[in-house]
mmCIF file of C-alpha atoms in Angstrom:
data_model
loop_
_atom_site.group_PDB
_atom_site.id
_atom_site.type_symbol
_atom_site.label_atom_id
_atom_site.label_comp_id
_atom_site.label_asym_id
_atom_site.label_seq_id
_atom_site.Cartn_x
_atom_site.Cartn_y
_atom_site.Cartn_z
ATOM 1 C CA MET A 48 7.008 36.099 -16.963
ATOM 2 C CA ILE A 49 6.268 32.309 -17.973
ATOM 3 C CA ARG A 50 7.312 29.566 -15.393
ATOM 4 C CA LYS A 51 6.436 26.149 -15.470
ATOM 5 C CA LYS A 52 4.809 24.852 -11.804
ATOM 6 C CA ALA A 53 3.510 21.197 -10.846
ATOM 7 C CA VAL A 54 -0.620 20.445 -11.075
ATOM 8 C CA VAL A 55 -2.300 17.712 -9.432
ATOM 9 C CA SER A 56 -5.154 15.908 -11.343
ATOM 10 C CA ILE A 57 -7.016 15.823 -7.848
ATOM 11 C CA ASN A 58 -9.968 14.015 -9.235
ATOM 12 C CA GLU A 59 -7.074 10.859 -9.930
ATOM 13 C CA CYS A 60 -4.780 11.550 -6.981
ATOM 14 C CA VAL A 61 -4.594 8.572 -4.697
ATOM 15 C CA ALA A 62 -3.004 10.226 -2.006
ATOM 16 C CA CYS A 63 -0.514 7.712 -1.442
ATOM 17 C CA GLY A 64 2.372 10.710 -0.696
ATOM 18 C CA CYS A 65 5.099 9.925 -3.198
ATOM 19 C CA CYS A 66 5.440 13.673 -4.870
ATOM 20 C CA LEU A 67 5.648 14.870 -1.201
ATOM 21 C CA LYS A 68 9.156 12.494 -0.329
ATOM 22 C CA VAL A 69 10.705 13.786 -3.442
ATOM 23 C CA CYS A 70 9.813 17.497 -3.159
ATOM 24 C CA PRO A 71 12.901 20.027 -2.585
ATOM 25 C CA ARG A 72 11.022 22.423 -1.383
ATOM 26 C CA ASN A 73 8.969 20.665 0.606
ATOM 27 C CA ALA A 74 5.849 22.621 -1.761
ATOM 28 C CA ILE A 75 3.335 19.529 -1.187
ATOM 29 C CA SER A 76 0.966 18.268 2.019
ATOM 30 C CA ILE A 77 -1.854 16.157 1.767
ATOM 31 C CA PRO A 78 -4.208 17.909 4.629
ATOM 32 C CA ALA A 79 -6.624 15.840 4.431
ATOM 33 C CA GLY A 80 -6.021 12.419 3.050
ATOM 34 C CA ILE A 81 -7.618 12.842 0.302
ATOM 35 C CA HIS A 82 -5.349 14.318 -2.904
ATOM 36 C CA SER A 83 -1.747 16.093 -2.808
ATOM 37 C CA VAL A 84 -2.147 19.893 -2.435
ATOM 38 C CA ILE A 85 0.735 22.242 -4.029
ATOM 39 C CA LYS A 86 2.075 25.204 -2.911
ATOM 40 C CA HIS A 87 2.586 27.387 -5.960
ATOM 41 C CA GLU A 88 4.739 30.261 -4.862
ATOM 42 C CA LEU A 89 6.875 27.232 -3.837
ATOM 43 C CA CYS A 90 6.880 24.816 -6.519
ATOM 44 C CA VAL A 91 9.722 26.060 -8.925
ATOM 45 C CA GLY A 92 8.559 23.925 -11.659
ATOM 46 C CA CYS A 93 11.404 21.036 -11.634
ATOM 47 C CA GLY A 94 9.088 18.091 -12.221
ATOM 48 C CA LYS A 95 10.288 15.786 -10.204
ATOM 49 C CA CYS A 96 7.112 14.833 -8.677
ATOM 50 C CA VAL A 97 5.999 14.397 -11.905
ATOM 51 C CA LYS A 98 8.255 12.220 -12.613
ATOM 52 C CA GLU A 99 7.620 9.778 -8.913
ATOM 53 C CA CYS A 100 3.881 9.875 -9.495
ATOM 54 C CA PRO A 101 3.121 6.252 -9.551
ATOM 55 C CA ALA A 102 -0.522 7.455 -11.071
ATOM 56 C CA SER A 103 0.666 10.175 -13.418
ATOM 57 C CA VAL A 104 -1.092 12.754 -12.552
ATOM 58 C CA ILE A 105 0.957 15.329 -11.816
ATOM 59 C CA SER A 106 1.798 17.583 -14.843
ATOM 60 C CA LEU A 107 3.749 20.394 -15.092
ATOM 61 C CA GLU A 108 2.356 23.490 -16.516
ATOM 62 C CA VAL A 109 3.082 26.964 -18.001
ATOM 63 C CA ILE A 110 1.621 29.553 -15.712
ATOM 64 C CA GLU A 111 2.183 33.515 -16.412
ATOM 65 C CA GLU A 112 2.731 35.750 -13.665
ATOM 66 C CA MET B 113 15.341 14.072 -1.268
ATOM 67 C CA ASN B 114 17.063 16.762 0.569
ATOM 68 C CA ARG B 115 15.904 15.802 4.473
ATOM 69 C CA LYS B 116 17.056 13.966 6.665
ATOM 70 C CA LYS B 117 15.951 10.917 6.825
ATOM 71 C CA LYS B 118 13.961 9.905 9.937
ATOM 72 C CA TRP B 119 12.900 6.595 11.953
ATOM 73 C CA TYR B 120 10.013 5.830 9.723
ATOM 74 C CA ASP B 121 12.030 5.959 6.677
ATOM 75 C CA TYR B 122 13.407 2.646 7.581
ATOM 76 C CA LEU B 123 10.338 0.650 7.528
ATOM 77 C CA TRP B 124 10.999 -1.603 4.558
ATOM 78 C CA LEU B 125 12.465 -3.338 6.975
ATOM 79 C CA VAL B 126 10.356 -4.312 8.810
ATOM 80 C CA SER B 127 8.259 -5.006 5.435
ATOM 81 C CA LEU B 128 11.259 -7.713 4.393
ATOM 82 C CA THR B 129 11.243 -9.243 7.540
ATOM 83 C CA TYR B 130 8.150 -9.788 7.677
ATOM 84 C CA LEU B 131 8.163 -11.081 4.342
ATOM 85 C CA ILE B 132 10.913 -13.439 5.198
ATOM 86 C CA LEU B 133 9.537 -14.737 9.011
ATOM 87 C CA GLY B 134 6.411 -16.305 7.046
ATOM 88 C CA PHE B 135 9.288 -18.936 5.630
ATOM 89 C CA PHE B 136 10.129 -20.094 8.982
ATOM 90 C CA ASN B 137 6.862 -19.854 10.703
ATOM 91 C CA ILE B 138 3.546 -18.851 9.847
ATOM 92 C CA LEU B 139 2.803 -17.187 12.924
ATOM 93 C CA PHE B 140 4.446 -14.322 12.505
ATOM 94 C CA ALA B 141 1.515 -13.931 9.804
ATOM 95 C CA TRP B 142 -0.366 -12.404 12.739
ATOM 96 C CA LEU B 143 1.736 -9.342 12.855
ATOM 97 C CA GLY B 144 0.560 -7.800 9.378
ATOM 98 C CA LEU B 145 -2.407 -6.951 11.353
ATOM 99 C CA PHE B 146 -0.475 -3.658 12.224
ATOM 100 C CA CYS B 147 -0.740 -2.931 8.373
ATOM 101 C CA PHE B 148 -4.435 -3.414 8.632
ATOM 102 C CA PHE B 149 -5.113 -1.758 11.494
ATOM 103 C CA ILE B 150 -2.786 1.165 12.115
ATOM 104 C CA PRO B 151 -3.534 3.120 8.393
ATOM 105 C CA LEU B 152 -7.574 2.544 9.250
ATOM 106 C CA LEU B 153 -6.817 4.048 13.121
ATOM 107 C CA ILE B 154 -5.114 6.790 11.765
ATOM 108 C CA ALA B 155 -7.621 7.298 8.632
ATOM 109 C CA ILE B 156 -9.942 6.889 11.314
ATOM 110 C CA ILE B 157 -8.661 9.124 14.102
ATOM 111 C CA ASN B 158 -6.715 11.524 12.948
ATOM 112 C CA GLY B 159 -8.637 12.028 9.186
ATOM 113 C CA ASN B 160 -5.023 11.704 6.673
ATOM 114 C CA LYS B 161 -3.102 9.310 5.602
ATOM 115 C CA ALA B 162 -0.001 9.427 7.300
ATOM 116 C CA TYR B 163 -0.102 5.583 7.100
ATOM 117 C CA CYS B 164 0.964 5.553 3.375
ATOM 118 C CA ASN B 165 2.731 8.874 2.961
ATOM 119 C CA LYS B 166 5.192 8.431 5.675
ATOM 120 C CA TYR B 167 5.512 4.866 7.322
ATOM 121 C CA CYS B 168 3.971 2.375 4.968
ATOM 122 C CA GLY B 169 7.157 -0.015 4.533
ATOM 123 C CA ARG B 170 5.689 -2.258 2.040
ATOM 124 C CA GLY B 171 6.076 1.259 -0.774
ATOM 125 C CA GLN B 172 9.163 1.583 1.081
ATOM 126 C CA LEU B 173 10.716 -1.824 0.033
ATOM 127 C CA PHE B 174 8.946 -0.897 -4.110
ATOM 128 C CA ALA B 175 10.494 2.282 -4.036
ATOM 129 C CA LEU B 176 13.749 1.246 -3.106
ATOM 130 C CA ILE B 177 13.813 -1.992 -5.357
ATOM 131 C CA GLY B 178 11.964 -0.379 -8.533
ATOM 132 C CA GLY B 179 13.895 2.949 -7.547
ATOM 133 C CA ARG B 180 17.224 2.531 -6.615
ATOM 134 C CA PHE B 181 17.519 -0.684 -7.893
ATOM 135 C CA GLY B 182 16.334 0.185 -10.232
ATOM 136 C CA LEU B 183 13.989 -2.636 -11.137
ATOM 137 C CA SER B 184 10.895 -0.801 -12.410
ATOM 138 C CA SER B 185 10.386 0.125 -16.169
ATOM 139 C CA LYS B 186 8.707 3.318 -14.483
ATOM 140 C CA LYS B 187 6.150 3.717 -17.660
ATOM 141 C CA ASP B 188 2.605 5.393 -16.713
ATOM 142 C CA ILE B 189 0.434 3.180 -15.166
ATOM 143 C CA PRO B 190 -2.851 2.252 -17.688
ATOM 144 C CA LYS B 191 -5.749 4.253 -17.547
ATOM 145 C CA TRP B 192 -8.016 1.379 -16.437
ATOM 146 C CA LEU B 193 -5.489 0.622 -13.406
ATOM 147 C CA LYS B 194 -5.948 4.283 -12.126
ATOM 148 C CA SER B 195 -9.688 4.645 -12.516
ATOM 149 C CA LYS B 196 -11.675 4.437 -9.635
ATOM 150 C CA THR B 197 -14.216 1.493 -11.114
ATOM 151 C CA PHE B 198 -11.001 -0.491 -10.709
ATOM 152 C CA ARG B 199 -9.934 0.676 -7.841
ATOM 153 C CA TYR B 200 -13.337 0.464 -5.934
ATOM 154 C CA GLY B 201 -13.894 -2.866 -7.782
ATOM 155 C CA PHE B 202 -10.658 -3.870 -6.078
ATOM 156 C CA LEU B 203 -11.321 -2.809 -3.004
ATOM 157 C CA ILE B 204 -14.692 -5.237 -2.761
ATOM 158 C CA PHE B 205 -12.816 -8.219 -4.067
ATOM 159 C CA PHE B 206 -10.240 -7.893 -1.748
ATOM 160 C CA LEU B 207 -12.237 -7.572 0.884
ATOM 161 C CA THR B 208 -14.472 -10.611 -0.079
ATOM 162 C CA MET B 209 -11.769 -12.626 -0.452
ATOM 163 C CA PHE B 210 -10.727 -11.151 3.362
ATOM 164 C CA CYS B 211 -13.996 -12.336 4.815
ATOM 165 C CA LEU B 212 -13.797 -16.130 2.810
ATOM 166 C CA MET B 213 -10.309 -16.448 4.512
ATOM 167 C CA LEU B 214 -12.322 -15.644 7.686
ATOM 168 C CA TRP B 215 -14.925 -17.816 6.784
ATOM 169 C CA ASN B 216 -12.575 -21.209 6.205
ATOM 170 C CA THR B 217 -10.300 -19.837 9.494
ATOM 171 C CA TYR B 218 -14.279 -19.587 11.880
ATOM 172 C CA LEU B 219 -14.661 -23.596 10.145
ATOM 173 C CA VAL B 220 -11.074 -24.724 11.615
ATOM 174 C CA PHE B 221 -12.106 -23.001 14.822
ATOM 175 C CA ALA B 222 -14.838 -24.965 15.008
ATOM 176 C CA GLY B 223 -13.467 -28.370 13.561
ATOM 177 C CA ASN B 224 -15.853 -28.501 10.650
ATOM 178 C CA ASN B 225 -11.998 -28.494 9.001
ATOM 179 C CA ASP B 226 -8.775 -29.980 9.112
ATOM 180 C CA LEU B 227 -5.750 -27.304 8.958
ATOM 181 C CA ASN B 228 -5.085 -26.580 5.761
ATOM 182 C CA MET B 229 -1.359 -25.342 5.575
ATOM 183 C CA ILE B 230 -1.499 -23.754 1.863
ATOM 184 C CA VAL B 231 -0.303 -20.549 1.087
ATOM 185 C CA THR B 232 -2.623 -19.352 -1.795
ATOM 186 C CA LEU B 233 -0.900 -17.323 -4.209
ATOM 187 C CA LEU B 234 -3.200 -14.511 -6.448
ATOM 188 C CA TRP B 235 -6.281 -16.827 -4.603
ATOM 189 C CA THR B 236 -5.524 -19.486 -6.886
ATOM 190 C CA PHE B 237 -2.299 -21.237 -6.971
ATOM 191 C CA LYS B 238 -1.766 -23.442 -3.386
ATOM 192 C CA LEU B 239 1.432 -23.531 -2.668
ATOM 193 C CA PRO B 240 2.530 -26.318 -0.300
ATOM 194 C CA TRP B 241 3.554 -24.113 3.119
ATOM 195 C CA HIS B 242 4.204 -26.609 5.789
ATOM 196 C CA TRP B 243 7.537 -26.735 7.243
ATOM 197 C CA VAL B 244 6.668 -23.784 9.349
ATOM 198 C CA TYR B 245 4.154 -25.247 11.139
ATOM 199 C CA HIS B 246 5.840 -26.441 14.122
ATOM 200 C CA GLY B 247 2.342 -27.474 16.278
ATOM 201 C CA MET B 248 -0.010 -25.430 17.967
ATOM 202 C CA LEU B 249 -0.337 -24.733 21.633
ATOM 203 C CA PHE B 250 -4.051 -23.317 21.235
ATOM 204 C CA SER B 251 -6.274 -23.670 18.202
ATOM 205 C CA ALA B 252 -5.358 -25.250 15.055
ATOM 206 C CA GLY B 253 -7.958 -22.226 13.701
ATOM 207 C CA VAL B 254 -4.546 -19.706 14.798
ATOM 208 C CA ALA B 255 -2.593 -21.272 12.406
ATOM 209 C CA GLN B 256 -5.156 -21.187 9.341
ATOM 210 C CA PHE B 257 -5.627 -17.574 10.119
ATOM 211 C CA ALA B 258 -1.595 -16.899 9.908
ATOM 212 C CA PHE B 259 -1.668 -18.878 6.478
ATOM 213 C CA GLY B 260 -4.657 -17.013 5.409
ATOM 214 C CA PHE B 261 -2.886 -13.707 6.259
ATOM 215 C CA TYR B 262 -0.237 -14.529 5.334
ATOM 216 C CA SER B 263 -1.197 -15.680 1.443
ATOM 217 C CA VAL B 264 -3.067 -12.255 1.448
ATOM 218 C CA MET B 265 -0.077 -10.017 2.075
ATOM 219 C CA LEU B 266 2.292 -12.384 -0.165
ATOM 220 C CA THR B 267 -0.492 -12.271 -2.803
ATOM 221 C CA SER B 268 -0.612 -8.334 -2.663
ATOM 222 C CA THR B 269 3.388 -8.340 -2.701
ATOM 223 C CA VAL B 270 3.612 -10.302 -5.968
ATOM 224 C CA LEU B 271 1.351 -8.011 -7.548
ATOM 225 C CA GLY B 272 3.237 -4.688 -6.237
ATOM 226 C CA LEU B 273 6.159 -6.249 -7.284
ATOM 227 C CA LEU B 274 4.304 -7.315 -10.988
ATOM 228 C CA THR B 275 2.841 -3.702 -11.136
ATOM 229 C CA MET B 276 6.214 -2.090 -10.136
ATOM 230 C CA ILE B 277 8.872 -4.071 -12.844
ATOM 231 C CA LEU B 278 6.099 -3.336 -15.544
ATOM 232 C CA PHE B 279 4.989 0.844 -14.464
ATOM 233 C CA LYS B 280 6.323 3.383 -11.867
ATOM 234 C CA PRO B 281 8.242 1.633 -8.586
ATOM 235 C CA ARG B 282 5.380 2.422 -6.795
ATOM 236 C CA SER B 283 2.180 1.139 -8.811
ATOM 237 C CA TRP B 284 0.799 -0.677 -6.289
ATOM 238 C CA CYS B 285 -0.225 1.986 -3.899
ATOM 239 C CA VAL B 286 -2.692 3.118 -6.934
ATOM 240 C CA TYR B 287 -4.751 0.265 -6.422
ATOM 241 C CA CYS B 288 -3.693 -0.552 -2.702
ATOM 242 C CA PRO B 289 -7.124 -1.457 -0.737
ATOM 243 C CA MET B 290 -5.833 0.082 1.855
ATOM 244 C CA GLY B 291 -5.136 2.987 0.485
ATOM 245 C CA THR B 292 -8.083 3.235 -1.775
ATOM 246 C CA MET B 293 -10.263 2.081 2.008
ATOM 247 C CA THR B 294 -8.209 4.955 4.021
ATOM 248 C CA GLN B 295 -9.067 7.368 1.023
ATOM 249 C CA LEU B 296 -12.567 6.573 1.421
ATOM 250 C CA ILE B 297 -12.532 7.292 5.120
ATOM 251 C CA CYS B 298 -10.983 10.706 4.402
ATOM 252 C CA GLN B 299 -13.335 12.072 2.835
ATOM 253 C CA ALA B 300 -16.487 10.999 4.504
ATOM 254 C CA LYS B 301 -14.350 12.623 7.220
ATOM 255 C CA ASN B 302 -13.174 15.562 5.863
ATOM 256 C CA ARG B 303 -16.127 15.932 3.528
ATOM 257 C CA ASN B 304 -17.263 19.769 4.698
ATOM 258 C CA THR B 305 -13.309 20.773 4.623
ATOM 259 C CA THR B 306 -12.375 22.627 1.402
ATOM 260 C CA GLN B 307 -9.459 22.282 -0.002
ATOM 261 C CA GLU B 308 -7.679 24.509 -2.900
ATOM 262 C CA ASN B 309 -4.946 23.429 -4.695
#
């Protein structure tokens, strides 16, 4: 099955937390203040975080399951 | 957003009030030190960026004006603005100007310079701001620090508003010196923690 999932470019992420505020599934956290971590099992690929990220470092990628 | 609003979602009101108070009495500028010390303390003690993630009123203000009020073009930020070179360079520049402001404050404290009742916008434009000074119970240096600190806060707000209009609402967060500094602290503190994405 092909699904879309949000993926963060961890080297560019500034850990501002804009993404975790908009995630409808609470799939995003910033545990150590360095970069976002997205739980792929929760992500539904809605793209809200992609739109919100001020650094535009989150993208939707096609993942085969 | 599906979560219920919490008390800290209204901290943009505090940021807005702070900026307004600076037009009436400059001594309120001292309260801005909370925006400096709280994020640093959270990063040093807890090793995270909870301040940016939850409590930053300025970020919320940009999200509100740029997002809900639609004053942002919502375009992607240019690559150079989010590069590490620019972010670290801006942090160094910001800290240097901050130290210069502290030095000027010291000169007034020491009695070498007279109180300069101006707010310097974008480190260049000297705006007359004398109506906010109503005499001083303490040393004139206390007021000088307030003028200097309010200049820092107003400058960063103007820069943030500019990039909010040009790019995404919270573009300021990308190059915010406090955000960069707290991220560096977290990196140093959590060096041994492995993270998965």
